[in-house]
Amino acid sequence: MKNLFWGLSILLLASPSLFAETLTDVNQIIQKSNLASYYAGDDGRTQARMIIVDSQGNKQMRQFTILRKDKADLGDQEMLVFFSRPSDVNGTVFRVTKKVNSDDDRWLYLPALDLVKRISAGDKRTSFVGAHFFYEDVSGRNPAEDNFTLISSDNGLYTIKAIPKDLTTVEFSWYKAEIDTKTFIPMKVTYFNEKDEAIRQMQVLDTQVIDGYTTVMHSKIIDLTNDSFTEMQFRGVQYNLGIEDNIFSERSLRTPPKQWLR
């Protein structure tokens, strides 16, 4: 699974650490960051845990396994998220068919109801199973939805301002991405409202190089309006496993592929 964000993270953030030159073309930077964040290897698997903390300090936990397979670099992509803990979400499955040239398809399987619920495009920026991560954070925001301006390239970071092309589809007015100049991983993304007040922020807290890819192992999204947050931690990250195409189907929602979840 790829890096949790070009929006989470969501969800493996990974990148070949091969780029050293300082770039000036903002679209080239965004392309490399998208590649680094979501397209490590041809496929991937990771175990993940989210700790959700509300404004009163109360905590919840979500534990799950993510499978991901690319159809092409910077192209369409398949993803499955299988929840195992706690018991009230055990068996829940989130499925994404990521599309570059149209809206992504997203489904949520609810085992208690034996129901496959389609998540509409209008709900992509709503909470992912009660966390501060949104559905779009998990599968990634399409760069074609924003206009980008390079603000600066110093202190090892490209600082980029992004303005959505359609403000009616999002809860923010613009965001600032701080991207590592060597790995092209977005290390911090801050969202602002129409008053230029910071309302939400994604932070990368830890990375490791796995199979040559800089991989985000710990990230955090904060609601800056009330200081509540969700932390995401990864372990057992693997790439290029040869996951079969037929795994990414509706059948896997009700009958999870146990050989890929061990």
PDB file of C-alpha atoms in Angstrom:
ATOM      1  CA  MET A   1       0.000   0.000   0.000  1.00  0.00           C
ATOM      2  CA  LYS A   2       1.199   3.489  -0.729  1.00  0.00           C
ATOM      3  CA  ASN A   3       1.954   6.446   1.268  1.00  0.00           C
ATOM      4  CA  LEU A   4      -1.030   7.635   3.181  1.00  0.00           C
ATOM      5  CA  PHE A   5      -1.266  10.861   1.510  1.00  0.00           C
ATOM      6  CA  TRP A   6      -1.206  13.064  -1.332  1.00  0.00           C
ATOM      7  CA  GLY A   7      -4.105  14.299   0.599  1.00  0.00           C
ATOM      8  CA  LEU A   8      -2.667   9.592   3.850  1.00  0.00           C
ATOM      9  CA  SER A   9      -1.712   8.628   3.776  1.00  0.00           C
ATOM     10  CA  ILE A  10      -3.253   7.457   3.666  1.00  0.00           C
ATOM     11  CA  LEU A  11      -2.132   4.854   3.227  1.00  0.00           C
ATOM     12  CA  LEU A  12       1.528   3.418   2.546  1.00  0.00           C
ATOM     13  CA  LEU A  13       3.504   6.463   1.642  1.00  0.00           C
ATOM     14  CA  ALA A  14       6.543   5.251  -0.245  1.00  0.00           C
ATOM     15  CA  SER A  15       9.162   6.534  -2.657  1.00  0.00           C
ATOM     16  CA  PRO A  16      12.417   5.726  -4.379  1.00  0.00           C
ATOM     17  CA  SER A  17      14.995   8.110  -2.891  1.00  0.00           C
ATOM     18  CA  LEU A  18      16.668   8.756  -6.208  1.00  0.00           C
ATOM     19  CA  PHE A  19      15.937  12.397  -6.999  1.00  0.00           C
ATOM     20  CA  ALA A  20      18.556  14.934  -5.918  1.00  0.00           C
ATOM     21  CA  GLU A  21      18.270  17.949  -8.231  1.00  0.00           C
ATOM     22  CA  THR A  22      16.283  21.017  -7.212  1.00  0.00           C
ATOM     23  CA  LEU A  23      13.305  21.362  -9.524  1.00  0.00           C
ATOM     24  CA  THR A  24      11.468  24.530 -10.541  1.00  0.00           C
ATOM     25  CA  ASP A  25       8.549  23.062 -12.507  1.00  0.00           C
ATOM     26  CA  VAL A  26       5.738  22.672  -9.966  1.00  0.00           C
ATOM     27  CA  ASN A  27       3.870  20.133 -12.106  1.00  0.00           C
ATOM     28  CA  GLN A  28       6.990  17.956 -12.296  1.00  0.00           C
ATOM     29  CA  ILE A  29       7.326  18.127  -8.510  1.00  0.00           C
ATOM     30  CA  ILE A  30       3.683  17.122  -8.057  1.00  0.00           C
ATOM     31  CA  GLN A  31       4.049  14.233 -10.501  1.00  0.00           C
ATOM     32  CA  LYS A  32       7.121  12.910  -8.691  1.00  0.00           C
ATOM     33  CA  SER A  33       5.407  13.330  -5.331  1.00  0.00           C
ATOM     34  CA  ASN A  34       2.337  11.463  -6.527  1.00  0.00           C
ATOM     35  CA  LEU A  35       4.563   8.657  -7.836  1.00  0.00           C
ATOM     36  CA  ALA A  36       6.515   8.552  -4.569  1.00  0.00           C
ATOM     37  CA  SER A  37       3.423   8.640  -2.401  1.00  0.00           C
ATOM     38  CA  TYR A  38       1.242   6.039  -4.088  1.00  0.00           C
ATOM     39  CA  TYR A  39       3.136   3.896  -6.600  1.00  0.00           C
ATOM     40  CA  ALA A  40       5.967   2.102  -4.797  1.00  0.00           C
ATOM     41  CA  GLY A  41       6.528  -1.249  -6.509  1.00  0.00           C
ATOM     42  CA  ASP A  42       3.831  -2.955  -8.561  1.00  0.00           C
ATOM     43  CA  ASP A  43       1.828  -3.939  -5.495  1.00  0.00           C
ATOM     44  CA  GLY A  44       2.095  -3.872  -1.711  1.00  0.00           C
ATOM     45  CA  ARG A  45       0.802  -5.135   1.620  1.00  0.00           C
ATOM     46  CA  THR A  46       0.982  -3.642   5.089  1.00  0.00           C
ATOM     47  CA  GLN A  47      -0.595  -3.956   8.496  1.00  0.00           C
ATOM     48  CA  ALA A  48      -1.829  -0.704   9.992  1.00  0.00           C
ATOM     49  CA  ARG A  49      -3.201   0.655  13.226  1.00  0.00           C
ATOM     50  CA  MET A  50      -5.039   3.904  13.829  1.00  0.00           C
ATOM     51  CA  ILE A  51      -5.351   5.551  17.228  1.00  0.00           C
ATOM     52  CA  ILE A  52      -8.231   8.049  17.247  1.00  0.00           C
ATOM     53  CA  VAL A  53      -8.156  10.688  20.004  1.00  0.00           C
ATOM     54  CA  ASP A  54     -11.072  13.092  20.492  1.00  0.00           C
ATOM     55  CA  SER A  55     -10.931  16.602  21.962  1.00  0.00           C
ATOM     56  CA  GLN A  56     -11.510  15.192  25.489  1.00  0.00           C
ATOM     57  CA  GLY A  57      -8.613  12.737  25.158  1.00  0.00           C
ATOM     58  CA  ASN A  58     -10.786   9.624  24.708  1.00  0.00           C
ATOM     59  CA  LYS A  59      -9.139   6.988  22.509  1.00  0.00           C
ATOM     60  CA  GLN A  60     -10.341   4.433  19.970  1.00  0.00           C
ATOM     61  CA  MET A  61      -8.300   1.956  17.944  1.00  0.00           C
ATOM     62  CA  ARG A  62      -8.691   0.490  14.457  1.00  0.00           C
ATOM     63  CA  GLN A  63      -6.456  -2.317  13.142  1.00  0.00           C
ATOM     64  CA  PHE A  64      -6.427  -3.472   9.528  1.00  0.00           C
ATOM     65  CA  THR A  65      -4.449  -4.897   6.596  1.00  0.00           C
ATOM     66  CA  ILE A  66      -4.066  -3.049   3.307  1.00  0.00           C
ATOM     67  CA  LEU A  67      -3.537  -4.668  -0.101  1.00  0.00           C
ATOM     68  CA  ARG A  68      -2.741  -2.522  -3.159  1.00  0.00           C
ATOM     69  CA  LYS A  69      -2.019  -3.230  -6.822  1.00  0.00           C
ATOM     70  CA  ASP A  70      -1.129  -0.789  -9.611  1.00  0.00           C
ATOM     71  CA  LYS A  71      -2.332  -1.094 -13.171  1.00  0.00           C
ATOM     72  CA  ALA A  72       0.366   1.378 -14.255  1.00  0.00           C
ATOM     73  CA  ASP A  73       2.626   3.972 -12.619  1.00  0.00           C
ATOM     74  CA  LEU A  74       0.603   7.148 -12.123  1.00  0.00           C
ATOM     75  CA  GLY A  75      -2.358   5.202 -13.504  1.00  0.00           C
ATOM     76  CA  ASP A  76      -5.372   3.339 -12.181  1.00  0.00           C
ATOM     77  CA  GLN A  77      -5.028   1.325  -9.000  1.00  0.00           C
ATOM     78  CA  GLU A  78      -6.852  -1.237  -6.852  1.00  0.00           C
ATOM     79  CA  MET A  79      -6.974  -1.261  -3.039  1.00  0.00           C
ATOM     80  CA  LEU A  80      -8.550  -3.356  -0.297  1.00  0.00           C
ATOM     81  CA  VAL A  81      -8.564  -2.565   3.435  1.00  0.00           C
ATOM     82  CA  PHE A  82      -9.555  -5.452   5.758  1.00  0.00           C
ATOM     83  CA  PHE A  83     -10.444  -4.512   9.363  1.00  0.00           C
ATOM     84  CA  SER A  84      -9.705  -6.974  12.172  1.00  0.00           C
ATOM     85  CA  ARG A  85      -9.948  -5.005  15.442  1.00  0.00           C
ATOM     86  CA  PRO A  86     -11.828  -3.994  17.505  1.00  0.00           C
ATOM     87  CA  SER A  87     -14.639  -6.535  17.369  1.00  0.00           C
ATOM     88  CA  ASP A  88     -17.285  -4.042  16.229  1.00  0.00           C
ATOM     89  CA  VAL A  89     -15.423  -3.444  12.932  1.00  0.00           C
ATOM     90  CA  ASN A  90     -14.001  -6.966  12.459  1.00  0.00           C
ATOM     91  CA  GLY A  91     -14.849  -8.143   8.949  1.00  0.00           C
ATOM     92  CA  THR A  92     -15.498  -4.645   7.588  1.00  0.00           C
ATOM     93  CA  VAL A  93     -13.794  -4.145   4.218  1.00  0.00           C
ATOM     94  CA  PHE A  94     -13.082  -0.946   2.286  1.00  0.00           C
ATOM     95  CA  ARG A  95     -12.521  -1.320  -1.454  1.00  0.00           C
ATOM     96  CA  VAL A  96     -11.248   1.328  -3.882  1.00  0.00           C
ATOM     97  CA  THR A  97     -10.845   1.314  -7.634  1.00  0.00           C
ATOM     98  CA  LYS A  98      -8.752   4.417  -8.191  1.00  0.00           C
ATOM     99  CA  LYS A  99      -9.230   6.095 -11.558  1.00  0.00           C
ATOM    100  CA  VAL A 100      -7.004   8.803 -12.972  1.00  0.00           C
ATOM    101  CA  ASN A 101      -9.456  10.168 -15.535  1.00  0.00           C
ATOM    102  CA  SER A 102     -12.715   9.973 -13.558  1.00  0.00           C
ATOM    103  CA  ASP A 103     -14.052   9.717 -10.007  1.00  0.00           C
ATOM    104  CA  ASP A 104     -12.751   6.792  -7.966  1.00  0.00           C
ATOM    105  CA  ASP A 105     -15.138   3.952  -7.109  1.00  0.00           C
ATOM    106  CA  ARG A 106     -15.349   3.222  -3.379  1.00  0.00           C
ATOM    107  CA  TRP A 107     -17.313   0.602  -1.454  1.00  0.00           C
ATOM    108  CA  LEU A 108     -17.637  -0.354   2.210  1.00  0.00           C
ATOM    109  CA  TYR A 109     -18.707  -3.878   3.186  1.00  0.00           C
ATOM    110  CA  LEU A 110     -20.614  -4.065   6.493  1.00  0.00           C
ATOM    111  CA  PRO A 111     -20.632  -7.721   7.662  1.00  0.00           C
ATOM    112  CA  ALA A 112     -23.325  -7.306  10.328  1.00  0.00           C
ATOM    113  CA  LEU A 113     -25.785  -6.344   7.577  1.00  0.00           C
ATOM    114  CA  ASP A 114     -24.100  -8.349   4.810  1.00  0.00           C
ATOM    115  CA  LEU A 115     -24.281  -5.065   2.898  1.00  0.00           C
ATOM    116  CA  VAL A 116     -21.955  -3.570   0.282  1.00  0.00           C
ATOM    117  CA  LYS A 117     -22.408   0.198   0.551  1.00  0.00           C
ATOM    118  CA  ARG A 118     -21.201   2.376  -2.299  1.00  0.00           C
ATOM    119  CA  ILE A 119     -19.476   5.584  -1.168  1.00  0.00           C
ATOM    120  CA  SER A 120     -20.466   8.433  -3.450  1.00  0.00           C
ATOM    121  CA  ALA A 121     -17.942  10.880  -4.871  1.00  0.00           C
ATOM    122  CA  GLY A 122     -19.527  13.572  -2.701  1.00  0.00           C
ATOM    123  CA  ASP A 123     -18.640  11.609   0.459  1.00  0.00           C
ATOM    124  CA  LYS A 124     -14.934  11.198  -0.310  1.00  0.00           C
ATOM    125  CA  ARG A 125     -14.029  13.936   2.161  1.00  0.00           C
ATOM    126  CA  THR A 126     -15.905  12.447   5.089  1.00  0.00           C
ATOM    127  CA  SER A 127     -14.516  10.450   8.008  1.00  0.00           C
ATOM    128  CA  PHE A 128     -12.981   7.050   7.304  1.00  0.00           C
ATOM    129  CA  VAL A 129     -14.454   4.672   9.943  1.00  0.00           C
ATOM    130  CA  GLY A 130     -14.583   7.417  12.572  1.00  0.00           C
ATOM    131  CA  ALA A 131     -10.997   8.635  12.087  1.00  0.00           C
ATOM    132  CA  HIS A 132      -9.634  12.069  11.176  1.00  0.00           C
ATOM    133  CA  PHE A 133      -8.454  10.526   7.912  1.00  0.00           C
ATOM    134  CA  PHE A 134     -10.954  10.963   5.109  1.00  0.00           C
ATOM    135  CA  TYR A 135     -11.803   8.359   2.466  1.00  0.00           C
ATOM    136  CA  GLU A 136      -9.863  10.500  -0.011  1.00  0.00           C
ATOM    137  CA  ASP A 137      -6.824  10.533   2.294  1.00  0.00           C
ATOM    138  CA  VAL A 138      -6.691   6.748   2.173  1.00  0.00           C
ATOM    139  CA  SER A 139      -6.809   6.360  -1.599  1.00  0.00           C
ATOM    140  CA  GLY A 140      -5.193   9.700  -2.445  1.00  0.00           C
ATOM    141  CA  ARG A 141      -6.382  12.982  -3.909  1.00  0.00           C
ATOM    142  CA  ASN A 142      -6.135  13.266  -7.687  1.00  0.00           C
ATOM    143  CA  PRO A 143      -3.622  16.052  -8.535  1.00  0.00           C
ATOM    144  CA  ALA A 144      -5.808  16.992 -11.525  1.00  0.00           C
ATOM    145  CA  GLU A 145      -8.324  18.453  -9.046  1.00  0.00           C
ATOM    146  CA  ASP A 146      -6.009  21.295  -7.965  1.00  0.00           C
ATOM    147  CA  ASN A 147      -3.952  24.170  -9.342  1.00  0.00           C
ATOM    148  CA  PHE A 148      -0.415  24.356  -7.896  1.00  0.00           C
ATOM    149  CA  THR A 149       2.097  27.150  -7.302  1.00  0.00           C
ATOM    150  CA  LEU A 150       5.686  26.633  -6.111  1.00  0.00           C
ATOM    151  CA  ILE A 151       6.248  29.035  -3.196  1.00  0.00           C
ATOM    152  CA  SER A 152       9.813  28.103  -2.227  1.00  0.00           C
ATOM    153  CA  SER A 153      12.436  25.367  -2.339  1.00  0.00           C
ATOM    154  CA  ASP A 154      14.700  25.675   0.694  1.00  0.00           C
ATOM    155  CA  ASN A 155      15.544  23.833   3.926  1.00  0.00           C
ATOM    156  CA  GLY A 156      15.185  20.568   2.051  1.00  0.00           C
ATOM    157  CA  LEU A 157      11.521  21.165   1.227  1.00  0.00           C
ATOM    158  CA  TYR A 158       9.429  22.219  -1.723  1.00  0.00           C
ATOM    159  CA  THR A 159       6.624  24.409  -0.363  1.00  0.00           C
ATOM    160  CA  ILE A 160       3.629  24.357  -2.681  1.00  0.00           C
ATOM    161  CA  LYS A 161       0.280  26.116  -2.534  1.00  0.00           C
ATOM    162  CA  ALA A 162      -2.679  24.209  -3.986  1.00  0.00           C
ATOM    163  CA  ILE A 163      -6.112  25.651  -4.789  1.00  0.00           C
ATOM    164  CA  PRO A 164      -8.980  23.296  -5.673  1.00  0.00           C
ATOM    165  CA  LYS A 165     -10.481  23.830  -9.111  1.00  0.00           C
ATOM    166  CA  ASP A 166     -13.954  23.191  -7.678  1.00  0.00           C
ATOM    167  CA  LEU A 167     -14.350  24.621  -4.169  1.00  0.00           C
ATOM    168  CA  THR A 168     -17.842  23.159  -3.836  1.00  0.00           C
ATOM    169  CA  THR A 169     -16.401  19.641  -3.492  1.00  0.00           C
ATOM    170  CA  VAL A 170     -14.117  20.325  -0.495  1.00  0.00           C
ATOM    171  CA  GLU A 171     -14.281  21.767   3.026  1.00  0.00           C
ATOM    172  CA  PHE A 172     -11.134  23.916   2.627  1.00  0.00           C
ATOM    173  CA  SER A 173     -10.134  26.883   0.443  1.00  0.00           C
ATOM    174  CA  TRP A 174      -6.510  25.913  -0.192  1.00  0.00           C
ATOM    175  CA  TYR A 175      -3.695  23.843   1.235  1.00  0.00           C
ATOM    176  CA  LYS A 176       0.064  24.065   1.654  1.00  0.00           C
ATOM    177  CA  ALA A 177       2.206  20.986   1.005  1.00  0.00           C
ATOM    178  CA  GLU A 178       5.781  20.711   2.256  1.00  0.00           C
ATOM    179  CA  ILE A 179       7.500  18.030   0.162  1.00  0.00           C
ATOM    180  CA  ASP A 180      10.929  16.524   0.855  1.00  0.00           C
ATOM    181  CA  THR A 181      13.255  17.529  -1.999  1.00  0.00           C
ATOM    182  CA  LYS A 182      15.064  14.157  -1.995  1.00  0.00           C
ATOM    183  CA  THR A 183      12.287  11.617  -1.437  1.00  0.00           C
ATOM    184  CA  PHE A 184       9.336  13.673  -2.726  1.00  0.00           C
ATOM    185  CA  ILE A 185       7.280  12.537   0.264  1.00  0.00           C
ATOM    186  CA  PRO A 186       4.828  15.222   1.516  1.00  0.00           C
ATOM    187  CA  MET A 187       6.080  15.702   5.083  1.00  0.00           C
ATOM    188  CA  LYS A 188       3.374  18.148   6.107  1.00  0.00           C
ATOM    189  CA  VAL A 189       0.125  19.248   4.476  1.00  0.00           C
ATOM    190  CA  THR A 190      -1.900  22.066   6.059  1.00  0.00           C
ATOM    191  CA  TYR A 191      -5.442  22.972   5.006  1.00  0.00           C
ATOM    192  CA  PHE A 192      -6.858  26.497   5.310  1.00  0.00           C
ATOM    193  CA  ASN A 193     -10.369  27.968   5.282  1.00  0.00           C
ATOM    194  CA  GLU A 194     -11.604  31.052   3.433  1.00  0.00           C
ATOM    195  CA  LYS A 195     -10.200  33.251   6.235  1.00  0.00           C
ATOM    196  CA  ASP A 196      -6.720  31.708   5.739  1.00  0.00           C
ATOM    197  CA  GLU A 197      -7.013  29.994   9.116  1.00  0.00           C
ATOM    198  CA  ALA A 198      -5.343  26.581   9.422  1.00  0.00           C
ATOM    199  CA  ILE A 199      -8.066  24.000  10.100  1.00  0.00           C
ATOM    200  CA  ARG A 200      -6.457  20.610   9.449  1.00  0.00           C
ATOM    201  CA  GLN A 201      -2.953  19.196   9.140  1.00  0.00           C
ATOM    202  CA  MET A 202      -1.219  15.977   8.087  1.00  0.00           C
ATOM    203  CA  GLN A 203       2.247  15.284   9.509  1.00  0.00           C
ATOM    204  CA  VAL A 204       4.713  12.504   8.714  1.00  0.00           C
ATOM    205  CA  LEU A 205       6.377  11.441  11.975  1.00  0.00           C
ATOM    206  CA  ASP A 206       8.634   8.594  10.840  1.00  0.00           C
ATOM    207  CA  THR A 207       9.930   7.019   7.625  1.00  0.00           C
ATOM    208  CA  GLN A 208      12.011   3.954   6.775  1.00  0.00           C
ATOM    209  CA  VAL A 209      13.620   2.732   3.578  1.00  0.00           C
ATOM    210  CA  ILE A 210      12.072  -0.626   2.639  1.00  0.00           C
ATOM    211  CA  ASP A 211      13.177  -2.414  -0.543  1.00  0.00           C
ATOM    212  CA  GLY A 212      14.651   0.863  -1.755  1.00  0.00           C
ATOM    213  CA  TYR A 213      11.470   2.872  -1.154  1.00  0.00           C
ATOM    214  CA  THR A 214      11.215   5.590   1.477  1.00  0.00           C
ATOM    215  CA  THR A 215       8.092   4.482   3.317  1.00  0.00           C
ATOM    216  CA  VAL A 216       6.033   6.435   5.809  1.00  0.00           C
ATOM    217  CA  MET A 217       5.698   4.323   8.951  1.00  0.00           C
ATOM    218  CA  HIS A 218       3.944   6.829  11.218  1.00  0.00           C
ATOM    219  CA  SER A 219       1.709   9.749  10.304  1.00  0.00           C
ATOM    220  CA  LYS A 220      -0.841  11.959  12.022  1.00  0.00           C
ATOM    221  CA  ILE A 221      -3.828  14.064  11.021  1.00  0.00           C
ATOM    222  CA  ILE A 222      -4.950  16.825  13.383  1.00  0.00           C
ATOM    223  CA  ASP A 223      -8.215  18.757  13.499  1.00  0.00           C
ATOM    224  CA  LEU A 224      -6.747  22.149  14.368  1.00  0.00           C
ATOM    225  CA  THR A 225     -10.140  23.526  15.397  1.00  0.00           C
ATOM    226  CA  ASN A 226     -10.290  21.320  18.511  1.00  0.00           C
ATOM    227  CA  ASP A 227      -6.877  19.555  18.702  1.00  0.00           C
ATOM    228  CA  SER A 228      -8.355  16.091  18.219  1.00  0.00           C
ATOM    229  CA  PHE A 229      -6.287  13.772  16.023  1.00  0.00           C
ATOM    230  CA  THR A 230      -5.670  10.340  14.545  1.00  0.00           C
ATOM    231  CA  GLU A 231      -2.268   8.642  14.354  1.00  0.00           C
ATOM    232  CA  MET A 232      -1.542   5.950  11.762  1.00  0.00           C
ATOM    233  CA  GLN A 233       1.242   3.402  12.238  1.00  0.00           C
ATOM    234  CA  PHE A 234       2.389   0.730   9.774  1.00  0.00           C
ATOM    235  CA  ARG A 235       4.335  -2.515  10.147  1.00  0.00           C
ATOM    236  CA  GLY A 236       5.171  -5.542   8.016  1.00  0.00           C
ATOM    237  CA  VAL A 237       5.411  -3.463   4.847  1.00  0.00           C
ATOM    238  CA  GLN A 238       6.150  -5.517   1.707  1.00  0.00           C
ATOM    239  CA  TYR A 239       6.296  -4.674  -1.998  1.00  0.00           C
ATOM    240  CA  ASN A 240       6.179  -6.599  -5.306  1.00  0.00           C
ATOM    241  CA  LEU A 241       4.403  -9.655  -3.925  1.00  0.00           C
ATOM    242  CA  GLY A 242       2.656 -10.684  -7.133  1.00  0.00           C
ATOM    243  CA  ILE A 243      -0.881 -10.214  -5.806  1.00  0.00           C
ATOM    244  CA  GLU A 244      -3.356 -11.585  -8.349  1.00  0.00           C
ATOM    245  CA  ASP A 245      -5.757  -9.210 -10.116  1.00  0.00           C
ATOM    246  CA  ASN A 246      -8.798 -11.283  -9.112  1.00  0.00           C
ATOM    247  CA  ILE A 247      -8.160 -10.559  -5.432  1.00  0.00           C
ATOM    248  CA  PHE A 248      -9.503  -7.045  -5.996  1.00  0.00           C
ATOM    249  CA  SER A 249     -13.129  -7.980  -6.535  1.00  0.00           C
ATOM    250  CA  GLU A 250     -16.481  -7.879  -4.767  1.00  0.00           C
ATOM    251  CA  ARG A 251     -16.024 -11.558  -3.869  1.00  0.00           C
ATOM    252  CA  SER A 252     -13.125 -10.626  -1.565  1.00  0.00           C
ATOM    253  CA  LEU A 253     -15.423  -8.391   0.479  1.00  0.00           C
ATOM    254  CA  ARG A 254     -17.410 -11.353   1.769  1.00  0.00           C
ATOM    255  CA  THR A 255     -14.647 -13.956   1.419  1.00  0.00           C
ATOM    256  CA  PRO A 256     -11.321 -12.305   2.338  1.00  0.00           C
ATOM    257  CA  PRO A 257      -8.179 -13.787   0.676  1.00  0.00           C
ATOM    258  CA  LYS A 258      -6.672 -15.317   3.823  1.00  0.00           C
ATOM    259  CA  GLN A 259      -3.369 -16.162   2.114  1.00  0.00           C
ATOM    260  CA  TRP A 260      -2.706 -12.414   1.688  1.00  0.00           C
ATOM    261  CA  LEU A 261      -3.803 -11.421   5.180  1.00  0.00           C
ATOM    262  CA  ARG A 262      -1.462 -13.584   7.260  1.00  0.00           C
TER     263      ARG A 262
END
